[in-house]
PDB file of C-alpha atoms and ligand atoms in Angstrom:
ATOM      1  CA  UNK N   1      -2.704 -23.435   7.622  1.00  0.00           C
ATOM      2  CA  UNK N   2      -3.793 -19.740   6.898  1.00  0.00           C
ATOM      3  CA  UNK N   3      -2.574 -17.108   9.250  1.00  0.00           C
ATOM      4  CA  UNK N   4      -5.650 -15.919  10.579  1.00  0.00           C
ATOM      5  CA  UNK N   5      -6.611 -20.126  11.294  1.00  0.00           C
ATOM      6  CA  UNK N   6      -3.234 -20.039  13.198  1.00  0.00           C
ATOM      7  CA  UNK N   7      -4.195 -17.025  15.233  1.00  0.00           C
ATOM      8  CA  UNK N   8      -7.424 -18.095  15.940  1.00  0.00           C
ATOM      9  CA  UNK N   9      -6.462 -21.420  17.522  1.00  0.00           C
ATOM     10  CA  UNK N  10      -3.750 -19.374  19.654  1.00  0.00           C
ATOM     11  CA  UNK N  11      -6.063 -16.879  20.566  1.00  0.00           C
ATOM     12  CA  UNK N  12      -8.799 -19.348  21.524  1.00  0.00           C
ATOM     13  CA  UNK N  13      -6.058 -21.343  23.944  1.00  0.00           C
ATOM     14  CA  UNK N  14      -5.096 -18.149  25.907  1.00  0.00           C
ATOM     15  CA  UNK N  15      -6.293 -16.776  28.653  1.00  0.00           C
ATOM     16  CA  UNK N  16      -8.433 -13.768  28.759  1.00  0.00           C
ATOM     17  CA  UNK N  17      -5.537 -11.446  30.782  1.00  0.00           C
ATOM     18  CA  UNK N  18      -3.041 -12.830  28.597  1.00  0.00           C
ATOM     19  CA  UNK N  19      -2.290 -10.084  25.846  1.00  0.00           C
ATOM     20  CA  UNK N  20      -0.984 -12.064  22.552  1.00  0.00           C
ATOM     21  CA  UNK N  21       1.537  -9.584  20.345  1.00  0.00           C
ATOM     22  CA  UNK N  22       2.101 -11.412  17.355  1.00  0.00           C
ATOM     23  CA  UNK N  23       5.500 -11.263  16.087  1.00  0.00           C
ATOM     24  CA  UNK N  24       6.094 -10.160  12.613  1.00  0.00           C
ATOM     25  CA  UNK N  25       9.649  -9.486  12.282  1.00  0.00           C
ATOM     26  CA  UNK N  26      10.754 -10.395   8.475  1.00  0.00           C
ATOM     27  CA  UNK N  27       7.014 -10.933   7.188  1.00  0.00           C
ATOM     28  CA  UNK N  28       5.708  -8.507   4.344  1.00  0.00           C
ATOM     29  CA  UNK N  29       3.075  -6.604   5.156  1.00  0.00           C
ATOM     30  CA  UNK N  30       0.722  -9.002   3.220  1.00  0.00           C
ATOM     31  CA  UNK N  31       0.855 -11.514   5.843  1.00  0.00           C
ATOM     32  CA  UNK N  32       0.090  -8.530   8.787  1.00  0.00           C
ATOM     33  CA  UNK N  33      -3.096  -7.385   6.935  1.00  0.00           C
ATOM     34  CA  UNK N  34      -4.238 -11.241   7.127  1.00  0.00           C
ATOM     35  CA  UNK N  35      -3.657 -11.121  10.432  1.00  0.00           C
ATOM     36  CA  UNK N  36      -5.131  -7.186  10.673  1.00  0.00           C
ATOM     37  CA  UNK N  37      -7.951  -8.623   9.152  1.00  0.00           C
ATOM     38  CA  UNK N  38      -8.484 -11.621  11.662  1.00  0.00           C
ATOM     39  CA  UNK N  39      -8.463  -8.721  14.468  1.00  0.00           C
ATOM     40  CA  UNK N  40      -5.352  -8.454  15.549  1.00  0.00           C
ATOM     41  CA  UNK N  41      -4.076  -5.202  16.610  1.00  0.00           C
ATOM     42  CA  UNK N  42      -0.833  -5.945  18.446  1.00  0.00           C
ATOM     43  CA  UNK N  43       2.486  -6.603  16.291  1.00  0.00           C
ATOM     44  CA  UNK N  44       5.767  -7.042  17.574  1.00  0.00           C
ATOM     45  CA  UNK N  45       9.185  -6.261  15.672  1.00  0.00           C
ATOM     46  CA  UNK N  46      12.713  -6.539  16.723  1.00  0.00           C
ATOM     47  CA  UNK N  47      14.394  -4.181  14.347  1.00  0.00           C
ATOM     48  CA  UNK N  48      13.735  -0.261  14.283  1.00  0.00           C
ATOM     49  CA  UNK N  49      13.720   0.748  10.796  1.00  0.00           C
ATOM     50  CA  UNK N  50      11.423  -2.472   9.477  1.00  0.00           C
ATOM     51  CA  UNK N  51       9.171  -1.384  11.952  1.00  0.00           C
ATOM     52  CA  UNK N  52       9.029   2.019  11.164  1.00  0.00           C
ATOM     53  CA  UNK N  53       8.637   1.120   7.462  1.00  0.00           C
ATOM     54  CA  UNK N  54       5.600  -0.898   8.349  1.00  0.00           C
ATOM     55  CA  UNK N  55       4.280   1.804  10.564  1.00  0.00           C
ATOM     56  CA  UNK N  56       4.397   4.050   7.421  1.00  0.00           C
ATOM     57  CA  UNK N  57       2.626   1.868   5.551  1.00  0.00           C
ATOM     58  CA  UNK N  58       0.198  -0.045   7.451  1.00  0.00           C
ATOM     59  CA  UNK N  59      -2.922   1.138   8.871  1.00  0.00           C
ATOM     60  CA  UNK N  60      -2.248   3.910  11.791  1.00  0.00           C
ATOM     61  CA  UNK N  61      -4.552   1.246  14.531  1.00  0.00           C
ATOM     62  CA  UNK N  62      -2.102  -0.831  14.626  1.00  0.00           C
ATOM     63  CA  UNK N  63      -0.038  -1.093  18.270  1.00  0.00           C
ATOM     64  CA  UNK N  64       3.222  -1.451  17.358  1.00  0.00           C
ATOM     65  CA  UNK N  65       6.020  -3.203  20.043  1.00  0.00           C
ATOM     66  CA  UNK N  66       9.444  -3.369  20.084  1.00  0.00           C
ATOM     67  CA  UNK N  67      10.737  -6.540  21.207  1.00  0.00           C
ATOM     68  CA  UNK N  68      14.259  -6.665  20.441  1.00  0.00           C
ATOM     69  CA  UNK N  69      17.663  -5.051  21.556  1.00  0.00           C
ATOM     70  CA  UNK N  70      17.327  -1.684  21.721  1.00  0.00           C
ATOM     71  CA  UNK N  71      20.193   0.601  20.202  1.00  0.00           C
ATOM     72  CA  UNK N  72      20.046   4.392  21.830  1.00  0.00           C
ATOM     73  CA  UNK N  73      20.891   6.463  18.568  1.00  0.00           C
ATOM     74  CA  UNK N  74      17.800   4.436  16.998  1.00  0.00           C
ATOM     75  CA  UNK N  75      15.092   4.841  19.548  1.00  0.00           C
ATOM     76  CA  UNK N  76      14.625   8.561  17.318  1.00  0.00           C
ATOM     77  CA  UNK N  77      13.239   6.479  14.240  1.00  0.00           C
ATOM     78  CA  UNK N  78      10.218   4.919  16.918  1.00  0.00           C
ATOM     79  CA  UNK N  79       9.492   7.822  18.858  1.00  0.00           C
ATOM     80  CA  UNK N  80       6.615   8.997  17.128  1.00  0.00           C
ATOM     81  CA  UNK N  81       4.788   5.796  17.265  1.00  0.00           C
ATOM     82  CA  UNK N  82       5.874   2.954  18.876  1.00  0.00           C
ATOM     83  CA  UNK N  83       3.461   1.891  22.098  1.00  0.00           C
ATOM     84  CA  UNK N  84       5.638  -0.332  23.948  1.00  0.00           C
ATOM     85  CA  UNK N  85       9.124  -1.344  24.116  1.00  0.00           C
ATOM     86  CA  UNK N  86       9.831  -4.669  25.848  1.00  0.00           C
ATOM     87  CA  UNK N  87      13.993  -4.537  26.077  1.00  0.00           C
ATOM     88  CA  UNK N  88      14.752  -2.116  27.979  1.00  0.00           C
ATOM     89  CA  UNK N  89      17.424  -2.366  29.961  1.00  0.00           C
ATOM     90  CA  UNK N  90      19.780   0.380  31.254  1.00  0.00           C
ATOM     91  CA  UNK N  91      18.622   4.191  32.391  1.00  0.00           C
ATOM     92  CA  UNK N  92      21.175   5.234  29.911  1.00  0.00           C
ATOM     93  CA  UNK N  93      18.536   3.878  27.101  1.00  0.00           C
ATOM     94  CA  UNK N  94      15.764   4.931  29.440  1.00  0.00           C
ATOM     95  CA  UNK N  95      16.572   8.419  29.503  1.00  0.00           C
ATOM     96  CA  UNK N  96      16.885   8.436  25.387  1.00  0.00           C
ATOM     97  CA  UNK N  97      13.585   6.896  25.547  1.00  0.00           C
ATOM     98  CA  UNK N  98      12.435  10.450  27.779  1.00  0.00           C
ATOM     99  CA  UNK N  99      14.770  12.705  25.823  1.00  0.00           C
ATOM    100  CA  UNK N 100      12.901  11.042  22.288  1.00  0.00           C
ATOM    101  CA  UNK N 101       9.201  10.486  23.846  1.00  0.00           C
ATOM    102  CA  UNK N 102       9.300  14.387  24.857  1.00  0.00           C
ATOM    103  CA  UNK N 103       9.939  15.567  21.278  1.00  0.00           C
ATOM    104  CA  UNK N 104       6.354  14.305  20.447  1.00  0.00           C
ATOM    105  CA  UNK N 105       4.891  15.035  23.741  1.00  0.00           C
ATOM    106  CA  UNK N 106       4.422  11.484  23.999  1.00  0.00           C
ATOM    107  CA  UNK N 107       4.688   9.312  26.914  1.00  0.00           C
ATOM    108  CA  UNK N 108       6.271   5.974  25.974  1.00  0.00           C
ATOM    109  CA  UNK N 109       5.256   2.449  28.098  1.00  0.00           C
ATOM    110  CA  UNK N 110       8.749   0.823  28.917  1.00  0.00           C
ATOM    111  CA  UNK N 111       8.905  -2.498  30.031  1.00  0.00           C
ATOM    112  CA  UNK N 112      12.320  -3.534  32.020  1.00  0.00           C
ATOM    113  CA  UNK N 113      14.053  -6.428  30.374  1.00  0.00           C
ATOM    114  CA  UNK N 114      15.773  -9.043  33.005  1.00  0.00           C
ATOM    115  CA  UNK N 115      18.452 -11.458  32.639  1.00  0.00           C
ATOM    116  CA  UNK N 116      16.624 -15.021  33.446  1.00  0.00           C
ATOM    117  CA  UNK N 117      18.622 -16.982  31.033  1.00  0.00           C
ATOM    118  CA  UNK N 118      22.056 -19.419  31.297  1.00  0.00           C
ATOM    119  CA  UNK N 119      23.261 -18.177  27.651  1.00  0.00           C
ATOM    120  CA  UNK N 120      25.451 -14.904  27.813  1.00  0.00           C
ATOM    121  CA  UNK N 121      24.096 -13.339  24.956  1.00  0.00           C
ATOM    122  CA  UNK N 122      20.958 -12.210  25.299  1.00  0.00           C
ATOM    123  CA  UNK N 123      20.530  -8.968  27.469  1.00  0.00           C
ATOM    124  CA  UNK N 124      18.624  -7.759  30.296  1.00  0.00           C
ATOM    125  CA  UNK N 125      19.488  -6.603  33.945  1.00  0.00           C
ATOM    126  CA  UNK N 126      20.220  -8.652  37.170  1.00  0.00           C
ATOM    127  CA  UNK N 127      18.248  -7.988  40.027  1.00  0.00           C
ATOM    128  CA  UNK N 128      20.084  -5.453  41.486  1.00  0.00           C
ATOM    129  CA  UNK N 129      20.335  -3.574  38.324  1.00  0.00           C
ATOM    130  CA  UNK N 130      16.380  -3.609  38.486  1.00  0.00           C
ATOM    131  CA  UNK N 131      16.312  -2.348  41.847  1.00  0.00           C
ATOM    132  CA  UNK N 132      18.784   0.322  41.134  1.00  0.00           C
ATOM    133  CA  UNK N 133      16.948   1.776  38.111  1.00  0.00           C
ATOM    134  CA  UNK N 134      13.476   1.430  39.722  1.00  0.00           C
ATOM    135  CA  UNK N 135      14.861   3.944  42.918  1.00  0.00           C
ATOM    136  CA  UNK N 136      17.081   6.031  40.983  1.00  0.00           C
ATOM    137  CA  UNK N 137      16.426   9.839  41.435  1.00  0.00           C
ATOM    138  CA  UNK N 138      16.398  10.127  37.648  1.00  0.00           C
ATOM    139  CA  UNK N 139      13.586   7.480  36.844  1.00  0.00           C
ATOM    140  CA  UNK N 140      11.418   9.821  38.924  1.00  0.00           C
ATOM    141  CA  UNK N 141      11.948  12.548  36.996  1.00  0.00           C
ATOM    142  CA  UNK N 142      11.287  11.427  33.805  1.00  0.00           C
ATOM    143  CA  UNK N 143       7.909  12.674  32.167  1.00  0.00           C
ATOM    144  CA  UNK N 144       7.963  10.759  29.345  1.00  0.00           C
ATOM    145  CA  UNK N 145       8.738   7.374  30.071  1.00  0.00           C
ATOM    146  CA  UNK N 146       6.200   5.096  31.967  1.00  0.00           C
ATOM    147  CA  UNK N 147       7.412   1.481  33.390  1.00  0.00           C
ATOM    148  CA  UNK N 148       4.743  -1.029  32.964  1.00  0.00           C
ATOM    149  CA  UNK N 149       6.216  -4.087  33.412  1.00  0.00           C
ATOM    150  CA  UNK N 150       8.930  -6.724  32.830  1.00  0.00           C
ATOM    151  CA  UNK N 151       9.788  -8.751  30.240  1.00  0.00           C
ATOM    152  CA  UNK N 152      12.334 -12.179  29.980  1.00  0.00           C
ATOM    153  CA  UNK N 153      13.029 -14.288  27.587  1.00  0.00           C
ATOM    154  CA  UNK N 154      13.768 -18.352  28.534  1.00  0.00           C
ATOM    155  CA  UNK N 155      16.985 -20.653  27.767  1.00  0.00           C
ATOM    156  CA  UNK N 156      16.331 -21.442  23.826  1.00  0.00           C
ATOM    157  CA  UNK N 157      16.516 -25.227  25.186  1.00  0.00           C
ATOM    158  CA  UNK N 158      13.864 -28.465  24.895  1.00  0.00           C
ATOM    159  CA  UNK N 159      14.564 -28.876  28.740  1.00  0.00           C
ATOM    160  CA  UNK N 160      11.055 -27.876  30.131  1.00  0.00           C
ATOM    161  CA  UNK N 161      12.307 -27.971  33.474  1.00  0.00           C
ATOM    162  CA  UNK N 162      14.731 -25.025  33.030  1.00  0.00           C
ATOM    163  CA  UNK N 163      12.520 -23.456  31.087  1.00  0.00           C
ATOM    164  CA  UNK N 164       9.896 -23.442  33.723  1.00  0.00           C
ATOM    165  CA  UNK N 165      12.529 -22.655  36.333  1.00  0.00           C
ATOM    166  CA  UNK N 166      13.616 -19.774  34.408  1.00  0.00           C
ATOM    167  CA  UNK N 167       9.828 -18.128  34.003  1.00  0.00           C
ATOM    168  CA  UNK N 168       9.270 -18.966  37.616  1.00  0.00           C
ATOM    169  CA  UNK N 169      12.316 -16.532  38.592  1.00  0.00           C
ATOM    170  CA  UNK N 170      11.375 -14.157  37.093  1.00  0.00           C
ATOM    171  CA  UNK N 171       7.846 -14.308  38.267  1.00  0.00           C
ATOM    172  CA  UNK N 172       8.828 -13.627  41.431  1.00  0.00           C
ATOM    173  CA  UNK N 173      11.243 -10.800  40.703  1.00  0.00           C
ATOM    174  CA  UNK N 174       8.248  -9.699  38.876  1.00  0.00           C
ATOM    175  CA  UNK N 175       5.853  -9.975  42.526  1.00  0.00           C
ATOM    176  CA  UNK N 176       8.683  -8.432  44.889  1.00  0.00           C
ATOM    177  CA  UNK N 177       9.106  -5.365  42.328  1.00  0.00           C
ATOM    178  CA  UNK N 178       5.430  -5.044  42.367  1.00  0.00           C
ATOM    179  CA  UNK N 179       4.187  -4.581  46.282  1.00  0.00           C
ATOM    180  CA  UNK N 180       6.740  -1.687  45.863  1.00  0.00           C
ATOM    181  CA  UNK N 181       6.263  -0.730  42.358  1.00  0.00           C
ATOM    182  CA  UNK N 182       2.619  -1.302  41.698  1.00  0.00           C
ATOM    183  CA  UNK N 183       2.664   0.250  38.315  1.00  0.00           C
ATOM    184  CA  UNK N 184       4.243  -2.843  37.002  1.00  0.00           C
ATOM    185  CA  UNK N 185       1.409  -4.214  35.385  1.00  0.00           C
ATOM    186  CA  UNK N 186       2.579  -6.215  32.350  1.00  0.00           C
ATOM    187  CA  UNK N 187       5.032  -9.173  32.385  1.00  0.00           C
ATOM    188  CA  UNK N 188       5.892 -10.363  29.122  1.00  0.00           C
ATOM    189  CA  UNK N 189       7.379 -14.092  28.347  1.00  0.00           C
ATOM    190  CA  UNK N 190       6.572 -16.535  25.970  1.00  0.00           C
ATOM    191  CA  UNK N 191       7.003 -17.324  22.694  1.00  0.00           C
ATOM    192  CA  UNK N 192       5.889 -19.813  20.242  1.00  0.00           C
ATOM    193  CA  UNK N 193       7.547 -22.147  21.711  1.00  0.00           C
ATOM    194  CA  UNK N 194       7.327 -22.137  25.529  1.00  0.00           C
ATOM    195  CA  UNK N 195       4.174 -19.683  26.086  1.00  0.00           C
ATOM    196  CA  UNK N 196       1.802 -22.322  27.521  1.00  0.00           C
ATOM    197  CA  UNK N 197       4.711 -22.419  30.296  1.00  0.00           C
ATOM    198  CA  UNK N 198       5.026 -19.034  30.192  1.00  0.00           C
ATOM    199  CA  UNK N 199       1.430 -18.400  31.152  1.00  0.00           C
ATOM    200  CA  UNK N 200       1.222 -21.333  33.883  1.00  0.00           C
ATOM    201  CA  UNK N 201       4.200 -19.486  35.634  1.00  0.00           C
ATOM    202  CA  UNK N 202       2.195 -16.441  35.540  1.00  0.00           C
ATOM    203  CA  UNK N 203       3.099 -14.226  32.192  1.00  0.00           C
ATOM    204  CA  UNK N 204       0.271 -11.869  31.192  1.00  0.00           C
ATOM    205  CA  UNK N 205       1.919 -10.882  27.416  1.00  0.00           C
ATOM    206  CA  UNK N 206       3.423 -13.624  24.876  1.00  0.00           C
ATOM    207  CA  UNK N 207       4.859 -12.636  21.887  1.00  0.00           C
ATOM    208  CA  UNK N 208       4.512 -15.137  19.233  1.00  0.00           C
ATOM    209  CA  UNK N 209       5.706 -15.166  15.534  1.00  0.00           C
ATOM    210  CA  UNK N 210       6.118 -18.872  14.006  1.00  0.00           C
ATOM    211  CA  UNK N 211       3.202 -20.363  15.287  1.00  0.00           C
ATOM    212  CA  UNK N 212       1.431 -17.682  13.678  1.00  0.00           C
ATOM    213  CA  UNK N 213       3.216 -16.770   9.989  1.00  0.00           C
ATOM    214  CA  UNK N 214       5.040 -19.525   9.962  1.00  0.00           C
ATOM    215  CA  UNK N 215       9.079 -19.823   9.816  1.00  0.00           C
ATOM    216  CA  UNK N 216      10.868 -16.955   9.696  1.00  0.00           C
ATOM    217  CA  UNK N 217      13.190 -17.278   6.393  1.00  0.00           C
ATOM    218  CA  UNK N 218      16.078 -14.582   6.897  1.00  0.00           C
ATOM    219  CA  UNK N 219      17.639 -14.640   3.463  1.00  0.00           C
TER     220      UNK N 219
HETATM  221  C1  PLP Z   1      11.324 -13.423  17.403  1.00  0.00           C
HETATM  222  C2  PLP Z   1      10.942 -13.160  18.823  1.00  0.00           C
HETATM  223  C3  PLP Z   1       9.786 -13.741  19.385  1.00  0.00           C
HETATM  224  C4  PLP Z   1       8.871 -14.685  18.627  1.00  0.00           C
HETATM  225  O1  PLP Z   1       9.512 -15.904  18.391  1.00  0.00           O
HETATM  226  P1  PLP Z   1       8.707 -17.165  17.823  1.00  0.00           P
HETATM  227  O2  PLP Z   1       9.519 -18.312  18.305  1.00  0.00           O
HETATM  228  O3  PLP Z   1       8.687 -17.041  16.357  1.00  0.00           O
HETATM  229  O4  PLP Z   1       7.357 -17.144  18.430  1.00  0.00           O
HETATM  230  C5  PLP Z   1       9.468 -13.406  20.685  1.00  0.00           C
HETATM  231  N1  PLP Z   1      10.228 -12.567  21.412  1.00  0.00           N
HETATM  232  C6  PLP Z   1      11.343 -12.012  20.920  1.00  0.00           C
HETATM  233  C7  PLP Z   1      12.128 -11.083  21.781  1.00  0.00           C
HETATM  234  C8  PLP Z   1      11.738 -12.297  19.615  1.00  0.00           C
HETATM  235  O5  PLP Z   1      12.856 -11.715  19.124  1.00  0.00           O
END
């Protein structure tokens, strides 16, 4: 299947408050024209300096997103340009994200990345730690920063059922936050494979690569 046949059908099964961010971490730039060229606007990478390559390179509509762990001495190379970074998930990387945004006069979109699955390694913030950051003295103060939203990723598991559990949790972290916090707008989860979950438990972004270019080769 052609990638802008794949992105059509994907496109044509969401619904229409669910923002799609196709995932294009490892694919040339070939394959993200196909896709420019189907409409998509929206492209999510998950390292700094590929992104920033393609940025260079590609044409200057594009929306770019960081989706993956963010390191604080490289948020410099995305300052300039990036529109929203999903994994946040300490005010220490928050307030490089301020110190970095205000260099361009920029005002970055943050979203708040939580901790919803069993595995250990991949990041994000308990509850508490949410809480915390959302009241801290310093969050208020930043003029450069906006927090838009949350973002989780699921157990990579074929058990639907924690899966479903897992986006459900968050969901509702994602409703308490919000009577209180009502510029959380966005909450990103889903991926290729578990977004139709994703979006019956309530997720409003997916980000979705294979289903789209195909498997990732990382050779
Ligand atoms: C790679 C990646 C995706 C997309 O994964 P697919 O399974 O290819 O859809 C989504 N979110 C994050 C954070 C990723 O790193």
């Amino acid at each position: 299947m052609r990638i802008s046949d794949n992105l059509n059908t994907i496109k044509s099964n969401l619904p229409e408050n669910v923002t799609l961010v196709a995932v294009s971490k490892t694919k040339p730039n070939s394959d993200i024209l196909e896709a420019y060229h189907a409409g998509q606007r929206i492209f999510g990478e998950n390292k700094i300096q590929e992104m920033a390559t393609k940025w260079e390179s590609l044409p200057k509509d594009i929306e770019w997103h960081m989706i993956g762990h963010v390191q604080r001495n490289k948020v410099k190379y995305m300052a300039e340009f990036v529109s929203l970074i999903h994994g946040v998930d300490s005010l220490k990387l928050l307030k490089e994200i301020e110190k970095q945004a205000g260099k361009y006069k920029r005002r970055i979109n943050c979203l708040l990345q939580i901790h919803i699955a069993e595995e250990d390694t991949k990041f994000g913030m308990n509850e508490e730690e949410l809480n915390a950051l959302l009241l801290s003295e310093e969050r208020k103060s930043m003029n450069h920063v906006n927090i838009v939203g949350l973002m989780g990723m699921a157990t990579f598991t074929g058990d639907e059922q924690q899966i479903q559990k897992e986006f459900d949790y968050l969901k509702k972290i994602f409703d308490n936050n919000k009577l209180r916090f009502p510029e959380l707008e966005i909450l990103s989860m889903g991926m290729s494979g578990d977004y139709k979950i994703a979006i019956d438990a309530g997720s409003n972004m997916v980000r979705i690569g294979s289903s789209i270019f195909g498997e990732r080769n990382y050779n």
